[in-house]
Tab-separated table of C-alpha atoms (C1' of nucleotides) in Angstrom:
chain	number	residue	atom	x	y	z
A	1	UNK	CA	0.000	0.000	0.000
A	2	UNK	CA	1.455	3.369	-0.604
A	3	UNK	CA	1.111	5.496	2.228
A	4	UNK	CA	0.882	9.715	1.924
A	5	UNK	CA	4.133	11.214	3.369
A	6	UNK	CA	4.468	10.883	6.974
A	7	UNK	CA	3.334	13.362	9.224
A	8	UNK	CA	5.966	15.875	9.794
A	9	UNK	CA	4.724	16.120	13.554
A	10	UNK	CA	5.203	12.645	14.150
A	11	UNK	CA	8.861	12.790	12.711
A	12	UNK	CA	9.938	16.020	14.581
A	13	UNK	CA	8.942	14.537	18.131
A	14	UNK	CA	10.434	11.192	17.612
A	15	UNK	CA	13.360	12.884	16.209
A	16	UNK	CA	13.346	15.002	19.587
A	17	UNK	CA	13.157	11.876	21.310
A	18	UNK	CA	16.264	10.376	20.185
A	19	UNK	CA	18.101	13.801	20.604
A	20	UNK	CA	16.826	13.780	24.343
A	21	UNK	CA	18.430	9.851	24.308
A	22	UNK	CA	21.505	11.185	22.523
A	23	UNK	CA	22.137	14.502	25.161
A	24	UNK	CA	21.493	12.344	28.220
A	25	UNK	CA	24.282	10.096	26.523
A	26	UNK	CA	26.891	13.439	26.080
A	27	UNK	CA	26.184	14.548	29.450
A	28	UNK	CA	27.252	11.354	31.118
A	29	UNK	CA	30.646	11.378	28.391
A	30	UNK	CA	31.039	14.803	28.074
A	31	UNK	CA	34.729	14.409	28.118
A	32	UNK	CA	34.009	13.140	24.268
A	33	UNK	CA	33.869	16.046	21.378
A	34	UNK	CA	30.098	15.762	20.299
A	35	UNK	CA	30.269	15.030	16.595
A	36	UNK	CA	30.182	16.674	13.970
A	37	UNK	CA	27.229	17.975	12.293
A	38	UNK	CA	26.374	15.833	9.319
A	39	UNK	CA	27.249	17.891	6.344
A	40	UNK	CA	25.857	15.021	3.535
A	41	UNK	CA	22.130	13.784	3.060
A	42	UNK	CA	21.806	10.266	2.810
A	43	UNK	CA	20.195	8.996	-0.280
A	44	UNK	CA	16.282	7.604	-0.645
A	45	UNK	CA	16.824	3.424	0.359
A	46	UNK	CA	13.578	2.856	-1.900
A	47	UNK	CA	12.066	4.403	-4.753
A	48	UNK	CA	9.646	7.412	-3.534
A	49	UNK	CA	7.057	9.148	-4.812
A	50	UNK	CA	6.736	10.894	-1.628
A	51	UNK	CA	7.564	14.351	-2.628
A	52	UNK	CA	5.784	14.076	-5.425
A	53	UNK	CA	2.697	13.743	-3.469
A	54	UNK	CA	0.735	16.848	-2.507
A	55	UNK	CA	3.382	19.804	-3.232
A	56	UNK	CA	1.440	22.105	-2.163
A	57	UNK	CA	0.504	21.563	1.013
A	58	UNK	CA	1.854	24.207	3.383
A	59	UNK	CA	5.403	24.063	4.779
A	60	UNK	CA	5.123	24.788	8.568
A	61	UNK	CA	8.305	26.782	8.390
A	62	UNK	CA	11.626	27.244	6.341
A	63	UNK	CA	13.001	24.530	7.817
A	64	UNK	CA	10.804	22.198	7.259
A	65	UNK	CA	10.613	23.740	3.495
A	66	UNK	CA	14.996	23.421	2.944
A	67	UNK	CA	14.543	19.990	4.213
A	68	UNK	CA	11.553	18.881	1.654
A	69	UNK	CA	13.752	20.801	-1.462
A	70	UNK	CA	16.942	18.531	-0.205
A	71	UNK	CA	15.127	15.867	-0.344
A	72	UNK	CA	13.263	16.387	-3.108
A	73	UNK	CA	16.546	16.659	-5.019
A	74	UNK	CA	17.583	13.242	-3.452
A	75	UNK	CA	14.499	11.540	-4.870
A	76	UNK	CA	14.580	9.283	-8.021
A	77	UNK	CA	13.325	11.202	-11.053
A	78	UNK	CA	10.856	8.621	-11.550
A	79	UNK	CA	9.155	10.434	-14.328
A	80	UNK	CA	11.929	12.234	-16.272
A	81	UNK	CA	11.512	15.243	-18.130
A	82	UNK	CA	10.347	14.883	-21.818
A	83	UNK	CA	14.100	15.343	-23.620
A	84	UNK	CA	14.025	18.915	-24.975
A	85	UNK	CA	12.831	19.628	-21.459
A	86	UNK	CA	15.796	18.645	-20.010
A	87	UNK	CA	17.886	20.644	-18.427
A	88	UNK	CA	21.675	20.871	-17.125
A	89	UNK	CA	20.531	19.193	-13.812
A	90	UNK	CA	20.748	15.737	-15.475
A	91	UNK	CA	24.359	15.835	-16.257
A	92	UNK	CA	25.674	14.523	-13.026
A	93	UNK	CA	23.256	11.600	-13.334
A	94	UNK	CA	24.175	10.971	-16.739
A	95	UNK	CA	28.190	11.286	-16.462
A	96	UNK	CA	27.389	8.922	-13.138
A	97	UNK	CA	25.016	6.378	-14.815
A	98	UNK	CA	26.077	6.158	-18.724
A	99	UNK	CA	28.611	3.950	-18.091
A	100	UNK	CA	25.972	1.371	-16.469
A	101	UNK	CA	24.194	1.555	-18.748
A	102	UNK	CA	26.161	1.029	-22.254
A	103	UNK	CA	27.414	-1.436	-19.812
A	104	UNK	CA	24.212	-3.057	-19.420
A	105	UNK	CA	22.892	-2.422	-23.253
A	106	UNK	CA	26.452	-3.269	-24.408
A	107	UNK	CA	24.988	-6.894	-24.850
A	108	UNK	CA	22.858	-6.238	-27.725
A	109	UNK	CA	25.423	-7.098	-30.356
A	110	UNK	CA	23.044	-9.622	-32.873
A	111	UNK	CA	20.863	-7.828	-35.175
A	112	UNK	CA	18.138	-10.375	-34.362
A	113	UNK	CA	17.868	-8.871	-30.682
A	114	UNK	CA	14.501	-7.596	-29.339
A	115	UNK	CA	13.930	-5.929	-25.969
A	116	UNK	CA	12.104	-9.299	-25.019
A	117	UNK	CA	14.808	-11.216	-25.577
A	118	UNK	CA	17.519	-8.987	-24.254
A	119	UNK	CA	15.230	-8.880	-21.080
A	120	UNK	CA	14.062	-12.596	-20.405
A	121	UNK	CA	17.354	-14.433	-21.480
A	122	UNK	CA	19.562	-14.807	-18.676
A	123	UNK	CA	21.548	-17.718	-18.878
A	124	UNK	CA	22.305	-17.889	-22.832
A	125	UNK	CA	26.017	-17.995	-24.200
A	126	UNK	CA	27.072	-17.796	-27.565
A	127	UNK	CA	27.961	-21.123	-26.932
A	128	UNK	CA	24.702	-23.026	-26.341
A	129	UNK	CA	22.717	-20.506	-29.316
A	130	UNK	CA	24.863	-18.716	-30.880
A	131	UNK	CA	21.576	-17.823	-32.894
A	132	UNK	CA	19.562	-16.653	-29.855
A	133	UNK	CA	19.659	-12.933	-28.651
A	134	UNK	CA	22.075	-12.502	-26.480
A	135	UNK	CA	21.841	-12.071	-22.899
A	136	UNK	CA	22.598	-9.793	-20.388
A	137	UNK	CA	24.377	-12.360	-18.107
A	138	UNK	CA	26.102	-12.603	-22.142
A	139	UNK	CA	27.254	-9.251	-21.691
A	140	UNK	CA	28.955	-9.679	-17.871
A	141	UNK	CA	30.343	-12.780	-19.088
A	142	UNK	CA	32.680	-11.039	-21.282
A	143	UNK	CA	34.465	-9.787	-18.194
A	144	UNK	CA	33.426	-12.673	-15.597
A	145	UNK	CA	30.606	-15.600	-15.678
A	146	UNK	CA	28.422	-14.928	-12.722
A	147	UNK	CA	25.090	-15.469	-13.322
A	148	UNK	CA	24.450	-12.751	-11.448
A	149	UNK	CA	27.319	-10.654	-12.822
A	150	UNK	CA	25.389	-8.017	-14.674
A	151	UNK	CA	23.771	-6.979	-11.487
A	152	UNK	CA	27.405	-7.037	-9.826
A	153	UNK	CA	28.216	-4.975	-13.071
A	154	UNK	CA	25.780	-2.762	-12.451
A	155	UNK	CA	26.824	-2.100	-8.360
A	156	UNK	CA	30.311	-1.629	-9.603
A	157	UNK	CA	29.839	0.877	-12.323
A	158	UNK	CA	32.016	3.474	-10.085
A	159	UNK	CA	34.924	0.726	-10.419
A	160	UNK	CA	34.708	0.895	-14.239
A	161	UNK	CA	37.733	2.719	-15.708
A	162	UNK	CA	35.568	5.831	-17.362
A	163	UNK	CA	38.109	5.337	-20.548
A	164	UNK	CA	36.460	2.287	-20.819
A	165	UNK	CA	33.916	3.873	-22.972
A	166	UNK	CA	31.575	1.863	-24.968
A	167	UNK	CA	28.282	3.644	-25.038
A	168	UNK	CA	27.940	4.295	-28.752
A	169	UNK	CA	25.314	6.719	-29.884
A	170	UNK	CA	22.230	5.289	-32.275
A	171	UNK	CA	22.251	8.083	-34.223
A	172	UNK	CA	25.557	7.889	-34.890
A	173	UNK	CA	25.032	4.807	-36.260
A	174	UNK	CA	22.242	5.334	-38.408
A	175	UNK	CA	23.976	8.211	-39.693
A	176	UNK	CA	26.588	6.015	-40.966
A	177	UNK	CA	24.269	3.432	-42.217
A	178	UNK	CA	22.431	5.921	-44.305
A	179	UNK	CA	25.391	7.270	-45.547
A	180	UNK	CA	26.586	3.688	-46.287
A	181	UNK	CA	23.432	3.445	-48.097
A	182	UNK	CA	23.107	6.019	-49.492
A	183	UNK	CA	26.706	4.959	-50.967
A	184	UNK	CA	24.977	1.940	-52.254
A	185	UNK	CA	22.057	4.119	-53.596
A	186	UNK	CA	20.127	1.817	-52.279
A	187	UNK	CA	18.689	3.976	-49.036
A	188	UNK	CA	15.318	4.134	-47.509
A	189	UNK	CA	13.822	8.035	-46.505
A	190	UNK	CA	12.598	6.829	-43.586
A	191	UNK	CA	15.195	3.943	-42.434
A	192	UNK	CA	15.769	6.380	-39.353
A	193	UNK	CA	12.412	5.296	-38.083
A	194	UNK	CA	11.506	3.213	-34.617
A	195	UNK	CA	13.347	0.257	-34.473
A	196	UNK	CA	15.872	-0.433	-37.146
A	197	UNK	CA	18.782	-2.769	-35.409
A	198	UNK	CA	21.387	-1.963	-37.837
A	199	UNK	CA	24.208	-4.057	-35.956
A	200	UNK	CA	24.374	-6.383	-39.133
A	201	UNK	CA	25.650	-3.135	-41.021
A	202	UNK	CA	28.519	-2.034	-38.511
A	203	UNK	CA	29.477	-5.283	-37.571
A	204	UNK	CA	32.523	-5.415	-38.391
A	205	UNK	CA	33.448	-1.900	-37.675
A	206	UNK	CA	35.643	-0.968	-35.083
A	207	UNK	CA	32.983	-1.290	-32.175
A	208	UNK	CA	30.623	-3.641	-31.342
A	209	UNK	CA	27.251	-1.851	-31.481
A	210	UNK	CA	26.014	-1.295	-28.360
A	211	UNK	CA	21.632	-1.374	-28.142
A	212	UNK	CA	20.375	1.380	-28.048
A	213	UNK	CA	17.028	3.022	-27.221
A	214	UNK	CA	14.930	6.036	-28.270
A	215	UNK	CA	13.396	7.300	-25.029
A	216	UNK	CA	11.525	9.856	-26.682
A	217	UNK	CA	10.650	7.187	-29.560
A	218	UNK	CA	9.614	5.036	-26.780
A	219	UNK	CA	7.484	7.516	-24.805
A	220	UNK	CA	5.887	8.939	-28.280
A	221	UNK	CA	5.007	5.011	-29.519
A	222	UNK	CA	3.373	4.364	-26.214
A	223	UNK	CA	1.343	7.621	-26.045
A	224	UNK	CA	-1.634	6.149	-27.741
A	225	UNK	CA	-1.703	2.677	-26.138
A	226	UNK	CA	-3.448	4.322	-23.224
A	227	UNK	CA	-2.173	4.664	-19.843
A	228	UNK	CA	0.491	2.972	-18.196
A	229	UNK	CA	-2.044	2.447	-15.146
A	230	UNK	CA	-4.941	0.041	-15.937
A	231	UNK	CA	-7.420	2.408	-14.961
A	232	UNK	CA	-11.301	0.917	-13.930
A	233	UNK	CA	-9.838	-2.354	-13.687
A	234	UNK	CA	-8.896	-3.484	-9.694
A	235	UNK	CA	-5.138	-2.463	-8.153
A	236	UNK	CA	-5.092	-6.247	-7.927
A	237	UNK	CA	-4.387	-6.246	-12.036
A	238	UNK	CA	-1.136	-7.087	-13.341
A	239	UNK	CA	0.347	-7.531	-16.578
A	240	UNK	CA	0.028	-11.020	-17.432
A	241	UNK	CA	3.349	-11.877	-19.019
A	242	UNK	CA	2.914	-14.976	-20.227
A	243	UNK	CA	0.546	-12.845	-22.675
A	244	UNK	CA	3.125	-12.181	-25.866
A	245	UNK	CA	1.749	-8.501	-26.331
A	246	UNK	CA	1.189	-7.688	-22.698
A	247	UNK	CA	4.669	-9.003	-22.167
A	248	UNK	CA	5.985	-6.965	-25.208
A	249	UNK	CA	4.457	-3.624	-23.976
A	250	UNK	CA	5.574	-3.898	-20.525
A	251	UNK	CA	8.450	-4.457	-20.931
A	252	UNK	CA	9.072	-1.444	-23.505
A	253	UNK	CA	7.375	0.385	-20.153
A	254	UNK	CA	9.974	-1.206	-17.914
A	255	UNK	CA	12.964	-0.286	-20.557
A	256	UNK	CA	11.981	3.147	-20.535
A	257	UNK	CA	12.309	3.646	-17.036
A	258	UNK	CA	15.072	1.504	-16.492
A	259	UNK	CA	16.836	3.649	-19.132
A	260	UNK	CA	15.564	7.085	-17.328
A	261	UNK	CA	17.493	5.907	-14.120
A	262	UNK	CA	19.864	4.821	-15.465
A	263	UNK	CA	21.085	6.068	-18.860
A	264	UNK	CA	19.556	9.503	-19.209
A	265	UNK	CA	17.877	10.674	-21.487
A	266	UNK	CA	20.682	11.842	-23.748
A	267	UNK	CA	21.366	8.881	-25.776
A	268	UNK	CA	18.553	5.715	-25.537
A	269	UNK	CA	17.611	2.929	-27.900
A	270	UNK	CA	15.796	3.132	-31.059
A	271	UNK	CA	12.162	0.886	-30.172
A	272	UNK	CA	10.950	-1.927	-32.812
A	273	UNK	CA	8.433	-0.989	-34.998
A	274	UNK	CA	4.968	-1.419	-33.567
A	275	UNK	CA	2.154	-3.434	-34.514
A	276	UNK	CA	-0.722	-1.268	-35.749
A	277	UNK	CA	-3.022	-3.334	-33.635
A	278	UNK	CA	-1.203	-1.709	-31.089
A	279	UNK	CA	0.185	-5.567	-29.596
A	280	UNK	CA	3.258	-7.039	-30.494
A	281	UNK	CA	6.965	-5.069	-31.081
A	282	UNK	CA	8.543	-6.467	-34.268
A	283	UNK	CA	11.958	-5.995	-35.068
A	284	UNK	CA	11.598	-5.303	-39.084
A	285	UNK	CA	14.673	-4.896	-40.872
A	286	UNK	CA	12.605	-3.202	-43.362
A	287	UNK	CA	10.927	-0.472	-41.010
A	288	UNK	CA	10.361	2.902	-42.281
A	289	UNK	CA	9.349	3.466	-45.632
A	290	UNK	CA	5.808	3.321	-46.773
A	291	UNK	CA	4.574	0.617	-44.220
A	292	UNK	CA	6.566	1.404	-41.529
A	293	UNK	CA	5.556	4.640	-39.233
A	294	UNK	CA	3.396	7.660	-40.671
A	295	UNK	CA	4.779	11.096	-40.102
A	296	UNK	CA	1.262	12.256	-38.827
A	297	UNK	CA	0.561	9.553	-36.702
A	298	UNK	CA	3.738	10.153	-35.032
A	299	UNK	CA	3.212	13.630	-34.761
A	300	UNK	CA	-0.107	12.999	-33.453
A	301	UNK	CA	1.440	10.509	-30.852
A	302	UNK	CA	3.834	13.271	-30.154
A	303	UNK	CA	1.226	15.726	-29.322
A	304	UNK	CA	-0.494	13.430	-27.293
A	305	UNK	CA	2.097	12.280	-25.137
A	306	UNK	CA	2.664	16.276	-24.453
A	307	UNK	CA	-0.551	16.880	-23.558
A	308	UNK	CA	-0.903	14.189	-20.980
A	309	UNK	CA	2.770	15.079	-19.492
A	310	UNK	CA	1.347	18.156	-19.087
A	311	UNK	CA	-1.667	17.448	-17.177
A	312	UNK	CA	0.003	14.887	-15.434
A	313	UNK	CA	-0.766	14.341	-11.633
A	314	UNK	CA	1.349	12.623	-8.562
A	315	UNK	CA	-1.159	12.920	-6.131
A	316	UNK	CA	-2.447	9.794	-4.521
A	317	UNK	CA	-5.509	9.021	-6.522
A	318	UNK	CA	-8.322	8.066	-4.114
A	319	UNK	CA	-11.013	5.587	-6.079
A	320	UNK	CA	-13.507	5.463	-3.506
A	321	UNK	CA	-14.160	8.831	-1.849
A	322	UNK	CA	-16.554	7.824	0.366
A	323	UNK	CA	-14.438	5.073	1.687
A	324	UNK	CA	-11.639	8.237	2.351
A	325	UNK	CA	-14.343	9.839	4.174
A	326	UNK	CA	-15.293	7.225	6.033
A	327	UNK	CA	-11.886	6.398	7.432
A	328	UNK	CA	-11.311	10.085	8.065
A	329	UNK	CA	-14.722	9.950	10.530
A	330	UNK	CA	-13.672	6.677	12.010
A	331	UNK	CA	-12.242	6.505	15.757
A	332	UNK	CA	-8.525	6.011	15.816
A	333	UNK	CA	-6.351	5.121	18.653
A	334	UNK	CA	-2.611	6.212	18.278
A	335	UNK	CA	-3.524	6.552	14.366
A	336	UNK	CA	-4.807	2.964	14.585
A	337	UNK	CA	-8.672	2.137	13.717
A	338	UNK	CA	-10.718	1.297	17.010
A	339	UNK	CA	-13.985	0.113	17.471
A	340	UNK	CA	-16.823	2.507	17.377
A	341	UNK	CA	-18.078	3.290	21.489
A	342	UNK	CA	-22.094	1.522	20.975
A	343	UNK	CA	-23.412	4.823	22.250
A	344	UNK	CA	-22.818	6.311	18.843
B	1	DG	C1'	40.317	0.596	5.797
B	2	DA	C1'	37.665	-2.222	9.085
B	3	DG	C1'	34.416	-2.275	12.574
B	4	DC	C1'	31.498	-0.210	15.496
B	5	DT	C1'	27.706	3.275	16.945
B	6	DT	C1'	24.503	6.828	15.830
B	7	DT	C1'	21.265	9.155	12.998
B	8	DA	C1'	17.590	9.819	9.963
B	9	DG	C1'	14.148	8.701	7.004
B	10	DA	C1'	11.581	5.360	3.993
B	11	DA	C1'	8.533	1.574	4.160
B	12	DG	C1'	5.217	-1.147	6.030
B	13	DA	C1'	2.058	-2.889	9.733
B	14	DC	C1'	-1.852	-2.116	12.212
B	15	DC	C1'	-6.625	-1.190	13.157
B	16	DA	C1'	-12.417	-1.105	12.055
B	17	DC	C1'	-15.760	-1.002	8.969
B	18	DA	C1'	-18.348	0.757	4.881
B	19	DT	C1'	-18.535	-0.448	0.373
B	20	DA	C1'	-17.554	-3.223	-3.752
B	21	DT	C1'	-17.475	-7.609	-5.769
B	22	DT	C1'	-18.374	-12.429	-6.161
B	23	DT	C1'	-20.933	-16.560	-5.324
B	24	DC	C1'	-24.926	-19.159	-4.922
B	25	DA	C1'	-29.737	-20.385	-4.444
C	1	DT	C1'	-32.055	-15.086	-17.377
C	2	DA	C1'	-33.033	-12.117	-13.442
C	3	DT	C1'	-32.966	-11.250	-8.666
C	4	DG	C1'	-31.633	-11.012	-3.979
C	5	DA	C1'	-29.065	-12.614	-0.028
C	6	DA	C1'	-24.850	-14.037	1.825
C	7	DA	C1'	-20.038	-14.326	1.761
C	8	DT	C1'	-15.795	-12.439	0.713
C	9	DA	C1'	-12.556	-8.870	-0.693
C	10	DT	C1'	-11.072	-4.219	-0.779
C	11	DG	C1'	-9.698	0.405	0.543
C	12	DT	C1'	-9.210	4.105	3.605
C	13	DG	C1'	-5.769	7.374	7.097
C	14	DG	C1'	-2.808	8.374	11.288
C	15	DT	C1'	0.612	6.585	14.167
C	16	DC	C1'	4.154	3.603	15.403
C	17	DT	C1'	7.761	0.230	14.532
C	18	DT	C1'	11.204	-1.773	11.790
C	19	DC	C1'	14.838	-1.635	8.763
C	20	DT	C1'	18.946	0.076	6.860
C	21	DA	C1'	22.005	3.471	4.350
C	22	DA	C1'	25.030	6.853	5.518
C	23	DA	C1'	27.808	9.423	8.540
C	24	DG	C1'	30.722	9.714	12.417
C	25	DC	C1'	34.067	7.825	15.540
DNA sequence: GAGCTTTAGAAGACCACATATTTCA
DNA sequence: TATGAAATATGTGGTCTTCTAAAGC
């Protein structure tokens, strides 16, 4: 259940508490320096939408309000700004988290890969299938063969020498590929399009072609699937992944934030072409052009997905007001629910 | 740098009961 | 098939406890 933020009163007094424990302790050693005052923040343990619940209710005082903007800075952008709404403020992050990322997308090296695959094979080497996508525990195992490496990868991105740079940009790619193709006269207008994996044409160059997604691509081909909530149906409702297009369309949804954390926003993956029934992701070689995506219904998809940023809302949605009222009138005993007294 | 203590804050448990949903006759 | 009763499941908020990362020693 996700709670509203805790009540400020209830954190001040049993923070007073412990600083009454903690004084009683200095007076009885008071040969010992107190320490120092902590000069860092620690970070969030989980995710938090915390502060992005109710904003505007009213700070009690200017302490209260420093303490809610340091900690609002410490919070997981769980929704990241829309790219050309980025600002500077991401470039930590990104300088911090690009190299766990091309680390993690690094595996994506077979033309043939889809997000499916590169996100449900885990114990594939290019020894048992050297035809199958290859895996993320693939990628690790260049360096080690843990299964678990890529997570151990992932914890020990600060280790990684930041020469070490394989994080190649999509565009980049495609650039050369058109201009390869173009070469060959034999180029498609629209090859740029969602989901062309062109590692068949650089293989062979001097990197290995690391995955790569298009966040905005992403965000703008899931803009008119409807909402990533399942909205009238019960919270109980999850995606049923042994369903091929529900598995197909949440993961896309888990890439995308995965690749907010993690990678930025600056450089991201290119997404396979999407069915026009709106199910599966398909990884056509042969996207683009006249059957692949239409300018206006990606403009369209564009404008969509801006409007419902834009009227986007973090506030706890309530479904059942009355129950909310309810609870508010019931009798509670240290914040706990207790039986109504029979005289009422 | 290891090992310990302290601090602070996120997450979850807990409660009663009205309401929603499902099951069955 | 329609209806109603019974059974079961769900959701709601304030407070407290637990857990644990981070800082300090």
């Amino acid at each position: 259940m996700c709670h509203p933020p805790h009540d400020q009163q209830t954190k001040t007094s049993s923070a007073a508490n412990n600083h009454n424990k903690t004084s009683k302790r200095r007076t009885t050693a008071s040969l010992k320096p107190a320490r120092k005052i902590r000069t860092k923040r620690r970070k969030p343990k989980y995710l938090s939408l915390n502060l992005k619940l109710s904003p505007q209710k009213n700070p009690q005082s200017s302490n209260r309000k420093t303490k809610m903007a340091i900690r609002k800075q410490q919070q997981l952008n769980l929704f990241p700004l829309h790219p050309e709404n980025q600002v500077e403020d991401n470039r930590d992050m990104h300088e911090d988290n690009n190299v766990v990322a091309s680390f993690l997308f690094d595996a994506a090296t077979d033309s043939t890969t889809t997000l499916d695959g590169l996100l449900s094979s885990t114990t594939t080497t290019s020894d048992e299938s050297p035809l199958s996508p290859p895996s993320l525990t693939y990628a690790y195992r260049e360096e080690g063969d843990s299964n678990n490496g890529l997570v151990r990868t992932a914890m020990r991105c600060k280790e990684r020498d930041a020469s070490e740079e394989r994080w190649v940009s999509y565009s980049e790619v495609v650039e050369k590929k058109i201009k390869e193709e173009e070469a060959n006269s034999c180029v498609d207008d629209d090859d740029v399009g969602a989901g062309a994996w062109c590692a068949k044409q650089v293989r062979g160059q001097e990197r290995t072609l690391a995955l790569k997604l298009d966040y905005q691509e992403i965000l703008n081909a899931w803009s008119d699937k409807g909402p990533l909530y399942v909205d009238g149906e019960s919270p109980q409702t999850v995606p049923d992944l042994h369903d091929d297009n529900v598995r197909s369309n949440y993961l896309i949804i888990m890439s995308v934030f995965l690749l907010a954390q993690v990678g930025g926003v600056g450089s991201l993956w290119r997404v396979p072409e999407m069915a026009s029934d709106g199910g599966d992701f398909k990884v056509n070689e042969q996207v683009g052009g006249k059957e692949g995506w239409k300018r206006e219904h990606r403009e369209a998809s564009v404008l969509r997905y801006k409007e419902k940023r834009q009227t986007r809302l973090f506030s706890k949605r309530i479904r059942y007001e009355v129950r909310k009222l309810n609870a508010e009138k019931r009798p509670r005993m240290k914040g706990r629910f207790v039986k109504r007294s029979s005289e009422v």
